[in-house]
Amino acid sequence: MTIRVLPPHVARLIAAGEVVSRPLDVVRELVENALDAGATRIEVDVEGGGLLLTRVRDNGVGIAADGVALAPVRHATSKLEPEAGAVERVTTLGFRGEALWAAAQAGELHLVTRPASQVGAAEVLAAGEDVTLRRTSAPAGTTVTVRNLFARLPARLRTQAPAGVEAREITALVGRYVLHWPGLHWRLSVDGEARLTHAPADHRGAVASVYGPLSANRVLRVDADGVCGVVSRPELTRARRDRMHFSVNGRPVLAPPELEKAVIEGFAELIPSGVAPLCVLDLRIAPEDHNPNVHPAKQVVALADLPGVAARVREAVAGALAAHPLARSAPALIAPPAPQTAPTRGNFPDLTLVGVYQELYLLAQGEGDLWVVDAHAAHERALYERFTRALGAAPPVELPEPELLHLTPEQVARLHERGAELRGWGLVIEDFGAGLARLRALPAVLAALPVPRLHEEIVEAALGDSPDPRRHVLARLACAPAMKAGMLDGDRGEAVLTSLSGCEQPWSCPHGRPTTLRLSERDLAHAFGRRGVRDVARGRDEVKR
């Protein structure tokens, strides 16, 4: 095929996606411009998931009237010296000079700006290559509005996420900036409703604004050479690493696994394997030792000495924990070996109870093997399947007095996204504004469960980050009433085996832990050094492994 140079108007359509491919990108670029401008107050407004309108207002230094005409020009920037070596010493969040240009290519850009010492403000209207300049009046600072994003790019518009999903992602993004820039005033409004507000505070205050006061009360300050922020106490952990946040020289980044691992290693035996703490850590790196120009959205930075940075993070976290009484007195925990799960069979075998061990484990025999059953995991599986079958079988239970609950900004966003789905299986939650929600009805099968803080547990699970809120709620509520250590005897053991045998999927609890382990007689005989008639394949040894 013949190689051709694309005409400028086609090249512009392609280039409009280099920086701005979704409303989230517009918010990120404009917020970084506001931070570079030294703003102490930043307000973000989005409508229609940011496609209809995205506005960022700040009280920063503004742009002088004699230079505002260059603001929407591609690669025009005041943040980088026009020399080749400057890109190796980036000290600002923005430096490419593409944000306003890309926003104008993808939508309709409206910029109003005034330095505090200037009389009168400048106004820029830009859409594609059409740019209009005029004088106006405005307070000191800058307000950038982008309307009708991708209206001129219908193919790209059709591939955008639903408005609710994009609003949730924007809420999470602004929350990350709040966590790493806690000393500023922040306000995020979605479709006219305040979604996130934060007054100047320290990192603990930022955690309270984003994740709520309960999490903020469980974090410890980290303050070491080149590393500062907060890390959670050992009792506040999660199965995922989604609340481990890092910034490099003020830029929130997707941290390399080495840094996440360094934080977890800083806890040593204080937390079990497979979980992660909450942390907000700001790293200070010499400009020449990091490169933010390796990712289109600048979310990934290259570090010249990643092992050294990871070592500093590990030492900073360990030092913060060591300074706390809990860290000194906590016992050493040794992770158990990975269990062997039984091969999946078509039906659960008929098991005969042999005994009970430590009032938690059932010893049983079946199919020629010795079986060990975790009574808690088995009971949890049986409860989960019973809840699943009963969910929706009866009308929801209206609460005599609706309960008012506090939600984080991300939970509010998920409520808007999932409200109809939750009502479909009997959970009715109404947005009450100002970070509050009103719980009006519960599924009948869950309403009378003997679970402490039942309502809060249900709402927290339903509005969590699990992609399947229904499954997450039922799994969480099956765990609380399930049989615990010290509650098991022979009669209850028989009941657990019976209920487990009736499950559709009896091999694991709702969280993925195995319910049973099995040991063949042949393996047991070999362990005792037996040979002869007992040295035959039966039970588990007959199953291909």
PDB file of C-alpha atoms in Angstrom, residues 293-489:
ATOM      1  CA  ASN A 293       7.152  10.612  30.595  1.00  0.00           C
ATOM      2  CA  VAL A 294       6.698   6.852  30.099  1.00  0.00           C
ATOM      3  CA  HIS A 295       2.886   6.628  30.171  1.00  0.00           C
ATOM      4  CA  PRO A 296       0.243   8.490  28.119  1.00  0.00           C
ATOM      5  CA  ALA A 297      -1.620   9.552  31.268  1.00  0.00           C
ATOM      6  CA  LYS A 298       1.591   9.906  33.342  1.00  0.00           C
ATOM      7  CA  GLN A 299       0.216   7.363  35.825  1.00  0.00           C
ATOM      8  CA  VAL A 300       3.382   5.276  35.649  1.00  0.00           C
ATOM      9  CA  VAL A 301       6.815   6.684  36.444  1.00  0.00           C
ATOM     10  CA  ALA A 302      10.199   5.066  35.920  1.00  0.00           C
ATOM     11  CA  LEU A 303      12.500   5.144  38.947  1.00  0.00           C
ATOM     12  CA  ALA A 304      16.265   5.032  38.537  1.00  0.00           C
ATOM     13  CA  ASP A 305      16.758   3.168  41.832  1.00  0.00           C
ATOM     14  CA  LEU A 306      13.574   1.193  42.432  1.00  0.00           C
ATOM     15  CA  PRO A 307      15.207  -1.299  44.876  1.00  0.00           C
ATOM     16  CA  GLY A 308      16.557   1.601  46.933  1.00  0.00           C
ATOM     17  CA  VAL A 309      13.180   3.336  47.022  1.00  0.00           C
ATOM     18  CA  ALA A 310      11.479   0.079  48.009  1.00  0.00           C
ATOM     19  CA  ALA A 311      13.997  -0.381  50.839  1.00  0.00           C
ATOM     20  CA  ARG A 312      13.230   3.128  52.149  1.00  0.00           C
ATOM     21  CA  VAL A 313       9.497   2.397  52.031  1.00  0.00           C
ATOM     22  CA  ARG A 314       9.965  -0.907  53.872  1.00  0.00           C
ATOM     23  CA  GLU A 315      12.044   0.731  56.598  1.00  0.00           C
ATOM     24  CA  ALA A 316       9.625   3.658  56.935  1.00  0.00           C
ATOM     25  CA  VAL A 317       6.619   1.361  57.410  1.00  0.00           C
ATOM     26  CA  ALA A 318       8.462  -0.933  59.821  1.00  0.00           C
ATOM     27  CA  GLY A 319       9.620   2.089  61.816  1.00  0.00           C
ATOM     28  CA  ALA A 320       6.107   3.500  62.073  1.00  0.00           C
ATOM     29  CA  LEU A 321       4.781   0.154  63.315  1.00  0.00           C
ATOM     30  CA  ALA A 322       7.659  -0.380  65.718  1.00  0.00           C
ATOM     31  CA  ALA A 323       6.898   2.971  67.355  1.00  0.00           C
ATOM     32  CA  HIS A 324       3.395   1.757  68.193  1.00  0.00           C
ATOM     33  CA  PRO A 325       2.711  -0.521  71.194  1.00  0.00           C
ATOM     34  CA  LEU A 326       0.664  -2.944  69.107  1.00  0.00           C
ATOM     35  CA  ALA A 327       3.618  -3.624  66.833  1.00  0.00           C
ATOM     36  CA  ARG A 328       5.937  -4.493  69.722  1.00  0.00           C
ATOM     37  CA  SER A 329       3.524  -6.809  71.532  1.00  0.00           C
ATOM     38  CA  ALA A 330       1.959  -8.600  68.570  1.00  0.00           C
ATOM     39  CA  PRO A 331       2.801 -12.326  68.372  1.00  0.00           C
ATOM     40  CA  ALA A 332       4.684 -13.745  65.443  1.00  0.00           C
ATOM     41  CA  LEU A 333       2.297 -15.411  63.002  1.00  0.00           C
ATOM     42  CA  ILE A 334       3.437 -18.236  60.748  1.00  0.00           C
ATOM     43  CA  ALA A 335       1.464 -18.753  57.554  1.00  0.00           C
ATOM     44  CA  PRO A 336       0.186 -22.338  57.165  1.00  0.00           C
ATOM     45  CA  PRO A 337       1.130 -24.353  54.103  1.00  0.00           C
ATOM     46  CA  ALA A 338      -1.232 -24.195  51.164  1.00  0.00           C
ATOM     47  CA  PRO A 339      -3.979 -26.819  51.645  1.00  0.00           C
ATOM     48  CA  GLN A 340      -4.667 -29.535  49.135  1.00  0.00           C
ATOM     49  CA  THR A 341      -8.193 -29.285  47.792  1.00  0.00           C
ATOM     50  CA  ALA A 342     -10.145 -32.354  46.860  1.00  0.00           C
ATOM     51  CA  PRO A 343     -10.769 -33.048  43.190  1.00  0.00           C
ATOM     52  CA  THR A 344     -14.235 -32.033  42.111  1.00  0.00           C
ATOM     53  CA  ARG A 345     -16.666 -34.936  41.929  1.00  0.00           C
ATOM     54  CA  GLY A 346     -20.138 -35.024  40.481  1.00  0.00           C
ATOM     55  CA  ASN A 347     -21.646 -35.609  43.957  1.00  0.00           C
ATOM     56  CA  PHE A 348     -20.427 -35.165  47.475  1.00  0.00           C
ATOM     57  CA  PRO A 349     -19.518 -38.562  49.001  1.00  0.00           C
ATOM     58  CA  ASP A 350     -21.355 -40.215  51.866  1.00  0.00           C
ATOM     59  CA  LEU A 351     -19.221 -39.525  54.901  1.00  0.00           C
ATOM     60  CA  THR A 352     -19.366 -41.217  58.295  1.00  0.00           C
ATOM     61  CA  LEU A 353     -18.334 -39.051  61.235  1.00  0.00           C
ATOM     62  CA  VAL A 354     -15.385 -40.493  63.144  1.00  0.00           C
ATOM     63  CA  GLY A 355     -14.646 -37.703  65.571  1.00  0.00           C
ATOM     64  CA  VAL A 356     -14.226 -33.993  66.317  1.00  0.00           C
ATOM     65  CA  TYR A 357     -10.848 -32.284  66.586  1.00  0.00           C
ATOM     66  CA  GLN A 358     -10.278 -28.978  68.420  1.00  0.00           C
ATOM     67  CA  GLU A 359     -14.044 -28.374  68.400  1.00  0.00           C
ATOM     68  CA  LEU A 360     -13.732 -27.062  64.829  1.00  0.00           C
ATOM     69  CA  TYR A 361     -12.664 -29.882  62.504  1.00  0.00           C
ATOM     70  CA  LEU A 362     -14.638 -32.997  61.654  1.00  0.00           C
ATOM     71  CA  LEU A 363     -12.837 -36.273  61.017  1.00  0.00           C
ATOM     72  CA  ALA A 364     -14.843 -38.545  58.729  1.00  0.00           C
ATOM     73  CA  GLN A 365     -14.352 -41.551  56.473  1.00  0.00           C
ATOM     74  CA  GLY A 366     -15.745 -42.180  53.027  1.00  0.00           C
ATOM     75  CA  GLU A 367     -14.717 -43.689  49.713  1.00  0.00           C
ATOM     76  CA  GLY A 368     -11.861 -45.436  51.511  1.00  0.00           C
ATOM     77  CA  ASP A 369     -10.252 -42.143  52.598  1.00  0.00           C
ATOM     78  CA  LEU A 370      -9.910 -40.096  55.750  1.00  0.00           C
ATOM     79  CA  TRP A 371     -11.634 -36.707  55.373  1.00  0.00           C
ATOM     80  CA  VAL A 372     -11.018 -33.558  57.386  1.00  0.00           C
ATOM     81  CA  VAL A 373     -13.869 -31.052  57.185  1.00  0.00           C
ATOM     82  CA  ASP A 374     -13.559 -27.426  58.297  1.00  0.00           C
ATOM     83  CA  ALA A 375     -16.893 -27.066  60.084  1.00  0.00           C
ATOM     84  CA  HIS A 376     -16.935 -23.275  59.804  1.00  0.00           C
ATOM     85  CA  ALA A 377     -16.247 -23.280  56.067  1.00  0.00           C
ATOM     86  CA  ALA A 378     -18.771 -26.098  55.498  1.00  0.00           C
ATOM     87  CA  HIS A 379     -21.482 -24.397  57.552  1.00  0.00           C
ATOM     88  CA  GLU A 380     -20.732 -21.131  55.757  1.00  0.00           C
ATOM     89  CA  ARG A 381     -21.220 -22.821  52.363  1.00  0.00           C
ATOM     90  CA  ALA A 382     -24.535 -24.348  53.468  1.00  0.00           C
ATOM     91  CA  LEU A 383     -25.812 -21.009  54.799  1.00  0.00           C
ATOM     92  CA  TYR A 384     -24.730 -19.206  51.644  1.00  0.00           C
ATOM     93  CA  GLU A 385     -26.637 -21.591  49.406  1.00  0.00           C
ATOM     94  CA  ARG A 386     -29.698 -21.424  51.670  1.00  0.00           C
ATOM     95  CA  PHE A 387     -29.635 -17.616  51.518  1.00  0.00           C
ATOM     96  CA  THR A 388     -29.216 -17.746  47.740  1.00  0.00           C
ATOM     97  CA  ARG A 389     -32.250 -19.994  47.309  1.00  0.00           C
ATOM     98  CA  ALA A 390     -34.416 -17.937  49.683  1.00  0.00           C
ATOM     99  CA  LEU A 391     -33.425 -14.515  48.340  1.00  0.00           C
ATOM    100  CA  GLY A 392     -36.403 -12.978  46.589  1.00  0.00           C
ATOM    101  CA  ALA A 393     -38.745 -15.815  47.584  1.00  0.00           C
ATOM    102  CA  ALA A 394     -40.565 -13.507  50.023  1.00  0.00           C
ATOM    103  CA  PRO A 395     -41.330  -9.756  49.866  1.00  0.00           C
ATOM    104  CA  PRO A 396     -38.695  -7.476  51.400  1.00  0.00           C
ATOM    105  CA  VAL A 397     -39.100  -6.449  55.017  1.00  0.00           C
ATOM    106  CA  GLU A 398     -39.784  -2.736  55.502  1.00  0.00           C
ATOM    107  CA  LEU A 399     -37.908  -1.277  58.452  1.00  0.00           C
ATOM    108  CA  PRO A 400     -40.296   0.320  60.971  1.00  0.00           C
ATOM    109  CA  GLU A 401     -37.903   3.260  61.162  1.00  0.00           C
ATOM    110  CA  PRO A 402     -35.561   3.776  58.178  1.00  0.00           C
ATOM    111  CA  GLU A 403     -31.939   3.824  59.328  1.00  0.00           C
ATOM    112  CA  LEU A 404     -29.595   6.661  58.386  1.00  0.00           C
ATOM    113  CA  LEU A 405     -26.072   5.535  57.440  1.00  0.00           C
ATOM    114  CA  HIS A 406     -22.887   7.403  56.521  1.00  0.00           C
ATOM    115  CA  LEU A 407     -21.440   6.590  53.082  1.00  0.00           C
ATOM    116  CA  THR A 408     -18.052   7.331  51.559  1.00  0.00           C
ATOM    117  CA  PRO A 409     -18.053   9.225  48.249  1.00  0.00           C
ATOM    118  CA  GLU A 410     -17.307   6.015  46.334  1.00  0.00           C
ATOM    119  CA  GLN A 411     -20.187   4.235  48.069  1.00  0.00           C
ATOM    120  CA  VAL A 412     -22.522   7.066  47.044  1.00  0.00           C
ATOM    121  CA  ALA A 413     -21.367   6.668  43.459  1.00  0.00           C
ATOM    122  CA  ARG A 414     -21.987   2.912  43.583  1.00  0.00           C
ATOM    123  CA  LEU A 415     -25.441   3.494  45.076  1.00  0.00           C
ATOM    124  CA  HIS A 416     -26.367   5.600  42.052  1.00  0.00           C
ATOM    125  CA  GLU A 417     -24.971   2.901  39.781  1.00  0.00           C
ATOM    126  CA  ARG A 418     -26.468  -0.147  41.522  1.00  0.00           C
ATOM    127  CA  GLY A 419     -29.672   1.157  43.115  1.00  0.00           C
ATOM    128  CA  ALA A 420     -32.039  -0.592  40.717  1.00  0.00           C
ATOM    129  CA  GLU A 421     -30.130  -3.885  40.960  1.00  0.00           C
ATOM    130  CA  LEU A 422     -30.223  -3.806  44.772  1.00  0.00           C
ATOM    131  CA  ARG A 423     -33.953  -3.065  44.823  1.00  0.00           C
ATOM    132  CA  GLY A 424     -34.454  -6.034  42.487  1.00  0.00           C
ATOM    133  CA  TRP A 425     -33.506  -8.435  45.282  1.00  0.00           C
ATOM    134  CA  GLY A 426     -35.111  -6.555  48.140  1.00  0.00           C
ATOM    135  CA  LEU A 427     -32.459  -4.127  49.383  1.00  0.00           C
ATOM    136  CA  VAL A 428     -33.832  -0.588  49.267  1.00  0.00           C
ATOM    137  CA  ILE A 429     -31.316   2.208  49.976  1.00  0.00           C
ATOM    138  CA  GLU A 430     -32.109   5.853  49.260  1.00  0.00           C
ATOM    139  CA  ASP A 431     -29.540   8.607  48.788  1.00  0.00           C
ATOM    140  CA  PHE A 432     -30.199  11.168  51.519  1.00  0.00           C
ATOM    141  CA  GLY A 433     -27.558  13.669  50.406  1.00  0.00           C
ATOM    142  CA  ALA A 434     -24.488  15.015  52.220  1.00  0.00           C
ATOM    143  CA  GLY A 435     -22.862  11.572  52.302  1.00  0.00           C
ATOM    144  CA  LEU A 436     -25.847   9.934  54.013  1.00  0.00           C
ATOM    145  CA  ALA A 437     -28.183   7.182  52.881  1.00  0.00           C
ATOM    146  CA  ARG A 438     -31.466   5.882  54.246  1.00  0.00           C
ATOM    147  CA  LEU A 439     -31.955   2.113  54.529  1.00  0.00           C
ATOM    148  CA  ARG A 440     -35.664   1.400  54.045  1.00  0.00           C
ATOM    149  CA  ALA A 441     -36.025  -2.354  53.403  1.00  0.00           C
ATOM    150  CA  LEU A 442     -34.074  -5.614  53.612  1.00  0.00           C
ATOM    151  CA  PRO A 443     -34.478  -9.003  51.920  1.00  0.00           C
ATOM    152  CA  ALA A 444     -36.656 -11.176  54.145  1.00  0.00           C
ATOM    153  CA  VAL A 445     -34.052 -13.956  54.437  1.00  0.00           C
ATOM    154  CA  LEU A 446     -31.489 -11.494  55.857  1.00  0.00           C
ATOM    155  CA  ALA A 447     -33.671  -9.281  58.031  1.00  0.00           C
ATOM    156  CA  ALA A 448     -33.599 -11.440  61.174  1.00  0.00           C
ATOM    157  CA  LEU A 449     -30.039 -12.771  61.044  1.00  0.00           C
ATOM    158  CA  PRO A 450     -28.238 -12.676  64.428  1.00  0.00           C
ATOM    159  CA  VAL A 451     -25.360 -10.604  63.057  1.00  0.00           C
ATOM    160  CA  PRO A 452     -23.883  -7.607  64.930  1.00  0.00           C
ATOM    161  CA  ARG A 453     -24.238  -4.346  63.015  1.00  0.00           C
ATOM    162  CA  LEU A 454     -26.377  -6.224  60.476  1.00  0.00           C
ATOM    163  CA  HIS A 455     -27.551  -3.150  58.570  1.00  0.00           C
ATOM    164  CA  GLU A 456     -24.076  -1.650  58.272  1.00  0.00           C
ATOM    165  CA  GLU A 457     -22.633  -5.001  57.156  1.00  0.00           C
ATOM    166  CA  ILE A 458     -25.240  -5.347  54.405  1.00  0.00           C
ATOM    167  CA  VAL A 459     -24.813  -1.788  53.096  1.00  0.00           C
ATOM    168  CA  GLU A 460     -21.013  -1.929  53.228  1.00  0.00           C
ATOM    169  CA  ALA A 461     -20.959  -5.199  51.275  1.00  0.00           C
ATOM    170  CA  ALA A 462     -23.619  -4.094  48.759  1.00  0.00           C
ATOM    171  CA  LEU A 463     -21.754  -0.863  48.009  1.00  0.00           C
ATOM    172  CA  GLY A 464     -18.257  -2.332  48.116  1.00  0.00           C
ATOM    173  CA  ASP A 465     -15.891  -2.803  45.223  1.00  0.00           C
ATOM    174  CA  SER A 466     -16.983  -6.353  44.412  1.00  0.00           C
ATOM    175  CA  PRO A 467     -18.277  -6.672  40.842  1.00  0.00           C
ATOM    176  CA  ASP A 468     -21.079  -8.954  42.147  1.00  0.00           C
ATOM    177  CA  PRO A 469     -22.705  -7.167  45.128  1.00  0.00           C
ATOM    178  CA  ARG A 470     -25.385  -9.828  45.602  1.00  0.00           C
ATOM    179  CA  ARG A 471     -22.833 -12.609  45.995  1.00  0.00           C
ATOM    180  CA  HIS A 472     -20.647 -10.424  48.215  1.00  0.00           C
ATOM    181  CA  VAL A 473     -23.515  -9.604  50.599  1.00  0.00           C
ATOM    182  CA  LEU A 474     -24.607 -13.225  50.956  1.00  0.00           C
ATOM    183  CA  ALA A 475     -21.048 -14.508  51.415  1.00  0.00           C
ATOM    184  CA  ARG A 476     -20.334 -11.914  54.073  1.00  0.00           C
ATOM    185  CA  LEU A 477     -23.532 -12.632  56.002  1.00  0.00           C
ATOM    186  CA  ALA A 478     -23.035 -16.391  55.757  1.00  0.00           C
ATOM    187  CA  CYS A 479     -19.712 -16.025  57.531  1.00  0.00           C
ATOM    188  CA  ALA A 480     -20.946 -14.268  60.690  1.00  0.00           C
ATOM    189  CA  PRO A 481     -23.474 -16.869  61.962  1.00  0.00           C
ATOM    190  CA  ALA A 482     -21.476 -19.890  60.769  1.00  0.00           C
ATOM    191  CA  MET A 483     -20.207 -22.248  63.424  1.00  0.00           C
ATOM    192  CA  LYS A 484     -17.025 -21.084  65.136  1.00  0.00           C
ATOM    193  CA  ALA A 485     -14.287 -22.893  67.024  1.00  0.00           C
ATOM    194  CA  GLY A 486     -15.524 -24.195  70.380  1.00  0.00           C
ATOM    195  CA  MET A 487     -19.125 -24.650  69.209  1.00  0.00           C
ATOM    196  CA  LEU A 488     -18.781 -28.080  67.615  1.00  0.00           C
ATOM    197  CA  ASP A 489     -19.844 -31.429  69.056  1.00  0.00           C
TER     198      ASP A 489
END
